[in-house]
Coordinates of C-alpha atoms in Angstrom, one line a residue:
M1123 CA 143.2 -141.9 125.2
V1124 CA 142.6 -142.8 129.1
A1125 CA 144.7 -146.0 128.5
R1126 CA 147.6 -143.6 127.0
V1127 CA 147.5 -141.5 130.0
T1128 CA 147.6 -144.2 132.4
T1129 CA 150.2 -145.7 131.1
S1130 CA 152.4 -142.6 131.9
Y1131 CA 150.9 -142.8 135.3
R1132 CA 151.8 -146.7 135.7
A1133 CA 155.2 -146.1 134.6
V1134 CA 155.7 -143.4 137.5
E1135 CA 154.3 -145.6 139.6
L1136 CA 157.0 -148.1 138.9
G1137 CA 159.5 -145.7 139.6
L1138 CA 160.9 -145.8 136.1
S1139 CA 163.2 -142.9 134.9
D1140 CA 162.5 -140.5 132.4
I1141 CA 164.3 -142.6 129.7
W1142 CA 162.2 -145.5 130.3
I1143 CA 159.1 -143.1 130.4
G1144 CA 160.0 -142.5 126.6
V1145 CA 160.7 -145.9 126.2
V1146 CA 157.0 -147.1 126.9
G1147 CA 155.8 -144.1 124.9
A1148 CA 158.1 -145.6 122.0
S1149 CA 156.5 -148.8 122.2
F1150 CA 153.0 -147.7 121.5
S1151 CA 154.8 -146.8 117.9
L1152 CA 157.0 -149.5 117.0
L1153 CA 154.6 -152.2 115.7
P1154 CA 152.4 -150.2 113.9
L1155 CA 155.2 -148.5 112.3
L1156 CA 156.1 -151.8 110.4
L1157 CA 152.4 -152.4 109.7
A1158 CA 150.8 -149.5 108.5
T1159 CA 151.2 -149.4 104.7
Q1160 CA 150.3 -152.7 104.6
V1161 CA 146.9 -151.8 106.5
G1162 CA 146.2 -149.0 104.0
T1163 CA 146.7 -150.8 100.9
R1164 CA 144.6 -153.7 102.8
I1165 CA 141.8 -150.9 103.3
D1166 CA 142.1 -149.8 99.7
R1167 CA 141.1 -153.0 98.5
K1168 CA 138.9 -154.6 100.7
G1169 CA 137.7 -151.9 103.0
A1170 CA 138.0 -150.9 106.5
R1171 CA 135.2 -152.2 108.5
G1172 CA 137.4 -155.4 108.9
A1173 CA 140.2 -153.5 110.2
F1174 CA 138.2 -151.6 112.4
L1175 CA 136.8 -154.8 113.8
V1176 CA 140.6 -156.0 114.4
G1177 CA 141.7 -152.9 115.9
A1178 CA 138.7 -152.4 118.6
G1179 CA 139.7 -156.2 119.6
C1180 CA 143.2 -155.3 120.2
V1181 CA 142.3 -152.2 122.4
V1182 CA 140.0 -154.3 124.4
I1183 CA 142.8 -157.1 125.0
S1184 CA 145.4 -154.8 125.9
A1185 CA 143.6 -152.8 128.3
L1186 CA 142.4 -155.9 129.9
G1187 CA 146.3 -157.2 129.9
L1188 CA 147.4 -153.5 131.5
F1189 CA 144.9 -154.3 134.2
A1190 CA 145.7 -158.0 135.0
T1191 CA 149.2 -158.1 134.4
G1192 CA 151.1 -154.4 133.6
N1193 CA 152.9 -154.5 136.6
S1194 CA 156.3 -154.9 135.1
I1195 CA 158.4 -152.9 132.7
I1196 CA 158.2 -156.1 130.1
A1197 CA 154.6 -156.2 130.5
L1198 CA 153.9 -152.5 130.2
L1199 CA 156.1 -152.3 127.2
G1200 CA 154.0 -155.3 125.6
W1201 CA 150.8 -154.4 126.2
T1202 CA 151.4 -150.8 125.3
G1203 CA 152.7 -152.0 121.6
L1204 CA 149.4 -153.9 121.3
L1205 CA 147.2 -150.7 122.3
G1206 CA 149.4 -149.0 119.6
I1207 CA 148.2 -151.7 116.7
G1208 CA 145.2 -151.5 117.8
H1209 CA 145.2 -147.5 117.6
L1210 CA 146.6 -147.8 114.1
L1211 CA 143.7 -150.2 112.8
C1212 CA 141.1 -147.9 114.2
L1213 CA 142.5 -144.8 113.0
L1214 CA 143.6 -145.8 109.4
S1215 CA 139.8 -147.2 109.1
Q1216 CA 138.3 -143.9 110.5
H1217 CA 140.2 -142.1 108.0
A1218 CA 139.6 -143.6 105.1
T1219 CA 135.9 -143.7 105.6
A1220 CA 136.2 -140.0 106.1
A1221 CA 138.4 -139.4 103.1
D1222 CA 135.7 -141.7 100.8
Q1223 CA 134.2 -138.8 99.7
P1224 CA 133.4 -137.4 96.1
T1225 CA 134.6 -133.7 96.5
D1226 CA 137.4 -131.4 98.2
A1227 CA 134.8 -129.6 100.0
I1228 CA 132.4 -132.5 101.4
R1229 CA 136.0 -134.1 102.3
E1230 CA 137.1 -131.2 104.2
R1231 CA 133.6 -131.0 105.9
M1232 CA 133.7 -134.5 106.9
F1233 CA 137.3 -134.4 108.6
G1234 CA 136.2 -131.5 110.3
H1235 CA 133.2 -133.5 111.7
Y1236 CA 135.3 -136.7 112.5
T1237 CA 137.7 -134.7 114.3
A1238 CA 135.5 -132.6 116.2
L1239 CA 133.8 -136.1 117.3
I1240 CA 137.7 -137.0 118.2
S1241 CA 137.9 -134.0 120.4
F1242 CA 134.6 -134.6 122.2
A1243 CA 136.3 -138.1 123.1
Q1244 CA 139.3 -136.4 124.3
I1245 CA 137.2 -134.2 126.6
L1246 CA 135.7 -137.1 128.0
A1247 CA 138.4 -139.1 128.7
P1248 CA 140.1 -136.4 130.8
L1249 CA 136.8 -136.1 132.7
V1250 CA 136.9 -140.0 133.0
V1251 CA 140.5 -139.8 134.4
A1252 CA 139.6 -137.1 137.0
L1253 CA 136.8 -138.7 138.1
F1254 CA 138.5 -142.1 139.2
A1255 CA 142.1 -140.3 139.8
G1256 CA 141.8 -139.6 143.6
P1257 CA 143.4 -136.7 145.5
G1258 CA 146.9 -137.8 144.7
A1259 CA 149.4 -137.0 142.2
V1260 CA 149.3 -140.3 140.9
P1261 CA 146.0 -141.9 140.5
H1262 CA 144.4 -145.4 140.7
T1263 CA 145.9 -147.0 137.4
W1264 CA 144.4 -150.5 137.9
L1265 CA 140.8 -148.6 138.1
L1266 CA 141.5 -146.6 135.0
F1267 CA 142.7 -149.5 133.0
A1268 CA 139.5 -151.2 133.8
V1269 CA 137.6 -148.1 132.8
A1270 CA 139.3 -148.1 129.3
A1271 CA 138.5 -152.0 128.7
V1272 CA 135.1 -151.0 129.4
A1273 CA 135.3 -148.1 126.8
G1274 CA 136.9 -150.4 124.2
L1275 CA 134.0 -152.9 124.8
I1276 CA 131.7 -150.2 123.9
S1277 CA 133.8 -149.2 120.8
L1278 CA 133.8 -152.7 119.9
G1279 CA 130.0 -153.1 119.7
C1280 CA 129.7 -150.1 117.7
V1281 CA 131.5 -151.8 115.3
L1282 CA 129.9 -154.7 115.2
L1283 CA 126.8 -153.0 114.4
M1284 CA 128.0 -151.1 111.2
R1285 CA 126.8 -152.6 108.0
P1286 CA 129.4 -153.7 105.4
P1287 CA 129.7 -151.4 102.5
A1288 CA 127.5 -152.6 99.6
K1289 CA 129.9 -153.9 96.9
P1290 CA 129.8 -151.4 94.0
Q1291 CA 129.6 -152.7 90.4
V1292 CA 132.4 -153.0 88.5
T1293 CA 131.9 -151.7 84.8
S1294 CA 135.7 -151.5 84.1
K1295 CA 139.0 -152.3 85.6
P1296 CA 139.8 -150.1 88.6
A1297 CA 142.6 -147.6 88.1
P1298 CA 146.0 -149.1 89.7
Q1299 CA 147.2 -148.1 93.0
L1300 CA 150.2 -145.7 92.7
P1301 CA 153.5 -147.0 94.0
V1302 CA 154.9 -145.4 97.3
R1303 CA 157.7 -143.3 95.6
H1304 CA 155.0 -142.0 93.3
L1305 CA 152.8 -140.9 95.6
L1306 CA 156.0 -139.1 97.7
R1307 CA 156.6 -137.4 94.3
Q1308 CA 153.0 -135.9 94.1
K1309 CA 153.1 -132.0 94.9
G1310 CA 152.5 -131.4 98.5
V1311 CA 152.3 -135.0 100.0
I1312 CA 155.7 -134.5 101.8
Q1313 CA 154.7 -131.3 103.3
A1314 CA 151.2 -132.4 104.3
I1315 CA 152.8 -135.6 105.8
L1316 CA 155.3 -133.4 107.5
A1317 CA 152.5 -131.1 108.9
G1318 CA 150.5 -134.4 110.6
V1319 CA 153.7 -135.4 112.0
G1320 CA 154.3 -132.1 113.8
V1321 CA 150.7 -132.2 115.2
I1322 CA 150.7 -135.9 116.1
C1323 CA 154.0 -135.5 118.0
A1324 CA 152.6 -132.5 120.1
V1325 CA 149.4 -134.5 120.8
D1326 CA 151.5 -137.9 122.0
L1327 CA 154.2 -136.1 123.7
L1328 CA 151.6 -133.9 125.5
V1329 CA 149.5 -137.1 127.1
I1330 CA 153.4 -138.7 127.9
Y1331 CA 155.1 -135.9 129.5
L1332 CA 152.4 -133.8 131.1
P1333 CA 151.3 -136.4 133.5
V1334 CA 155.2 -136.3 134.3
L1335 CA 155.5 -132.9 134.6
G1336 CA 152.5 -132.8 136.7
A1337 CA 153.9 -135.5 139.2
Q1338 CA 157.3 -133.8 139.4
A1339 CA 155.8 -130.3 139.9
I1340 CA 153.4 -131.9 142.5
I1341 CA 150.1 -130.8 140.5
P1342 CA 147.3 -133.1 141.4
A1343 CA 146.4 -135.9 139.0
S1344 CA 143.0 -134.1 138.4
T1345 CA 144.5 -130.9 137.6
I1346 CA 146.6 -132.6 134.8
A1347 CA 143.5 -134.1 133.6
A1348 CA 141.4 -130.9 133.8
L1349 CA 144.3 -129.3 131.6
L1350 CA 144.1 -132.5 129.0
M1351 CA 140.1 -131.5 129.1
V1352 CA 140.7 -128.0 128.6
R1353 CA 142.8 -128.9 125.5
A1354 CA 140.6 -131.2 123.9
L1355 CA 137.8 -128.7 124.5
A1356 CA 139.5 -125.7 122.3
S1357 CA 140.2 -128.4 120.1
L1358 CA 136.3 -129.2 119.8
L1359 CA 135.1 -125.4 119.3
S1360 CA 137.9 -124.8 117.2
R1361 CA 136.8 -128.2 114.7
L1362 CA 133.0 -126.7 114.7
C1363 CA 134.0 -123.6 113.1
F1364 CA 136.4 -125.4 110.8
G1365 CA 134.3 -125.0 107.4
W1366 CA 133.4 -121.2 108.2
L1367 CA 137.1 -120.5 109.1
L1368 CA 138.3 -122.6 106.0
S1369 CA 135.8 -121.1 103.6
R1370 CA 137.5 -117.3 104.5
L1371 CA 140.8 -118.1 105.6
G1372 CA 142.2 -121.0 103.1
R1373 CA 144.4 -124.0 104.1
R1374 CA 147.4 -121.9 103.9
V1375 CA 146.7 -119.3 106.5
M1376 CA 144.8 -121.7 108.4
L1377 CA 147.7 -124.2 108.7
T1378 CA 150.5 -121.9 109.1
G1379 CA 148.9 -119.9 112.0
S1380 CA 147.5 -123.4 113.6
L1381 CA 151.2 -125.0 113.9
L1382 CA 152.4 -121.3 115.2
A1383 CA 149.7 -121.6 117.8
T1384 CA 150.6 -124.8 119.1
G1385 CA 154.2 -123.9 119.3
L1386 CA 153.2 -121.1 121.3
G1387 CA 151.5 -123.0 123.7
L1388 CA 154.1 -125.6 124.1
T1389 CA 156.9 -123.0 124.5
I1390 CA 154.5 -121.6 127.6
L1391 CA 154.4 -125.1 128.9
G1392 CA 158.5 -125.3 128.7
I1393 CA 158.8 -122.4 131.3
P1394 CA 157.7 -122.1 135.0
A1395 CA 154.5 -120.8 135.2
P1396 CA 151.6 -120.7 137.2
E1397 CA 148.4 -123.2 136.6
W1398 CA 146.2 -120.3 135.0
V1399 CA 148.8 -119.6 132.6
L1400 CA 149.2 -123.6 131.9
A1401 CA 145.5 -123.5 130.8
L1402 CA 146.0 -120.6 128.4
A1403 CA 148.7 -122.5 127.0
M1404 CA 146.3 -125.2 126.5
V1405 CA 143.8 -123.6 124.9
L1406 CA 146.3 -122.5 122.1
I1407 CA 147.7 -125.9 121.5
G1408 CA 144.1 -127.0 121.7
I1409 CA 142.9 -124.5 119.0
G1410 CA 146.4 -125.2 116.7
I1411 CA 145.9 -128.9 117.1
G1412 CA 142.2 -128.6 116.3
L1413 CA 142.8 -126.7 113.1
A1414 CA 146.0 -128.3 111.8
S1415 CA 144.9 -132.0 112.1
P1416 CA 142.3 -131.6 109.4
I1417 CA 143.8 -129.5 107.4
S1418 CA 146.7 -131.8 106.9
M1419 CA 144.5 -134.6 106.4
S1420 CA 142.3 -133.3 103.6
W1421 CA 145.6 -131.9 102.2
V1422 CA 147.3 -135.1 101.6
T1423 CA 143.9 -136.9 100.4
S1424 CA 143.2 -134.3 97.9
V1425 CA 146.5 -134.6 95.9
V1426 CA 146.3 -138.4 95.2
P1427 CA 144.1 -140.4 93.3
P1428 CA 141.2 -142.0 95.0
R1429 CA 142.4 -145.3 94.8
S1430 CA 145.4 -144.5 96.8
R1431 CA 144.1 -142.5 99.6
G1432 CA 144.3 -145.4 102.1
L1433 CA 147.9 -145.8 101.1
V1434 CA 148.7 -142.2 101.4
L1435 CA 146.7 -141.9 104.6
S1436 CA 149.1 -144.9 105.7
L1437 CA 152.1 -143.1 104.8
R1438 CA 151.2 -140.2 106.6
L1439 CA 150.5 -142.4 110.1
T1440 CA 153.6 -144.2 109.4
G1441 CA 155.3 -141.0 109.7
N1442 CA 153.5 -140.1 112.7
R1443 CA 154.4 -143.5 114.0
L1444 CA 158.2 -143.2 113.2
A1445 CA 157.9 -139.8 114.9
Q1446 CA 156.3 -141.3 117.9
F1447 CA 158.8 -144.0 118.4
L1448 CA 161.8 -141.9 117.6
R1449 CA 160.6 -138.6 119.7
P1450 CA 159.5 -140.2 122.7
M1451 CA 163.0 -141.9 123.5
S1452 CA 165.4 -138.9 122.2
V1453 CA 163.0 -136.4 124.4
G1454 CA 163.5 -139.0 127.1
I1455 CA 167.3 -138.4 126.8
V1456 CA 167.2 -134.6 126.7
A1457 CA 164.4 -134.7 130.0
A1458 CA 166.5 -136.8 132.0
G1459 CA 169.7 -134.5 131.4
A1460 CA 167.6 -130.9 131.2
G1461 CA 164.3 -131.7 133.0
V1462 CA 160.8 -132.3 131.5
S1463 CA 160.0 -128.6 130.3
S1464 CA 163.1 -129.1 127.8
V1465 CA 160.8 -131.8 125.8
F1466 CA 158.0 -128.9 125.2
L1467 CA 160.6 -126.4 124.2
L1468 CA 162.1 -128.8 121.8
L1469 CA 158.8 -129.8 120.3
S1470 CA 158.0 -125.9 120.0
A1471 CA 160.8 -125.5 117.7
G1472 CA 160.0 -128.2 115.3
L1473 CA 156.4 -126.7 114.8
Y1474 CA 157.9 -123.3 114.2
G1475 CA 159.8 -125.1 111.3
L1476 CA 156.9 -126.7 110.1
A1477 CA 155.1 -123.6 109.8
Y1478 CA 157.5 -122.0 107.8
S1479 CA 158.0 -125.0 105.4
S1480 CA 154.1 -125.3 105.3
H1481 CA 153.7 -121.8 104.8
A1482 CA 155.9 -122.0 101.6
A1483 CA 154.6 -125.5 100.1
L1484 CA 150.8 -124.0 99.8
R1485 CA 151.2 -121.3 97.4
P1486 CA 148.4 -119.1 96.6
T1487 CA 147.6 -121.3 93.5
A1488 CA 147.3 -124.4 95.9
D1489 CA 145.0 -122.6 98.1
K1490 CA 141.9 -123.6 96.4
T1491 CA 139.3 -125.7 98.8

């Protein structure tokens, strides 16, 4: 996250327009969009550790490249693309590991714990940005890229310490992996993927455009980092209560409510408001994202055979990356014409629609967890 936020600030530092800032954000998703399903299939067959190693290595190399040579639009686009590939490999490996559980209840608990750890990291990352940002509206980007490289090296070391999974004894021929078209026909798969797309768009565009909003409104970078940290803290606290809430409310109420809360928070960001109101909006967004993300991941993996979980997670991530690729450029055009605030209003409208469709798809008979 440190590297992602800093790429937006580097784009501002280079004097790029809102459209080019959107293009930089889209470059993070373009190559991963082409690779996601192949990576998911490979994880289903070979396990997640190898992809995790390659992904952590890509993150380190891209952070070092941004630190050393990311002073032009071409270099910024290239290194951001490599960062996106590393992020894809790490993310799919983590998702597949969390999904590889024997029951829905354990799987949902694992996704809750996993996403809580992600929230903790998202709290730590803005704190690092605030610590090294300085007093200006645009921080020292070279220093933040160096910090991101160090964090990537620590992550790579942790992956190297992971033990390879024991090879299971094969007593019969494994079940074949379902083709993509059959997976998409499984009940609830498309709706769960779309819910995940809405959540990841909210996270991604918040990271891309909140620094731009801060720079245009003369809000210090340390305040923007604090707002991002508030969002992550709200997500962490909601995920710590995830199992308790899910057992009492069920997927349908929780997913619908979390998407509505995220949309409301983004609507507030899209209108002129004092900083304390922006903080309240980030709390709403944090709670919504915190609950919607693990629900969508658990939902999509619970409706497919175990042999196809890596593939369906890659399809979910492909949808996310497609939205991340197309949406920043499209909203960049909107931002250039109507202002950055319009980005948040446009995204909130999409989330209200997803809340409706998810509520309709998760009928009471499918609300068992």
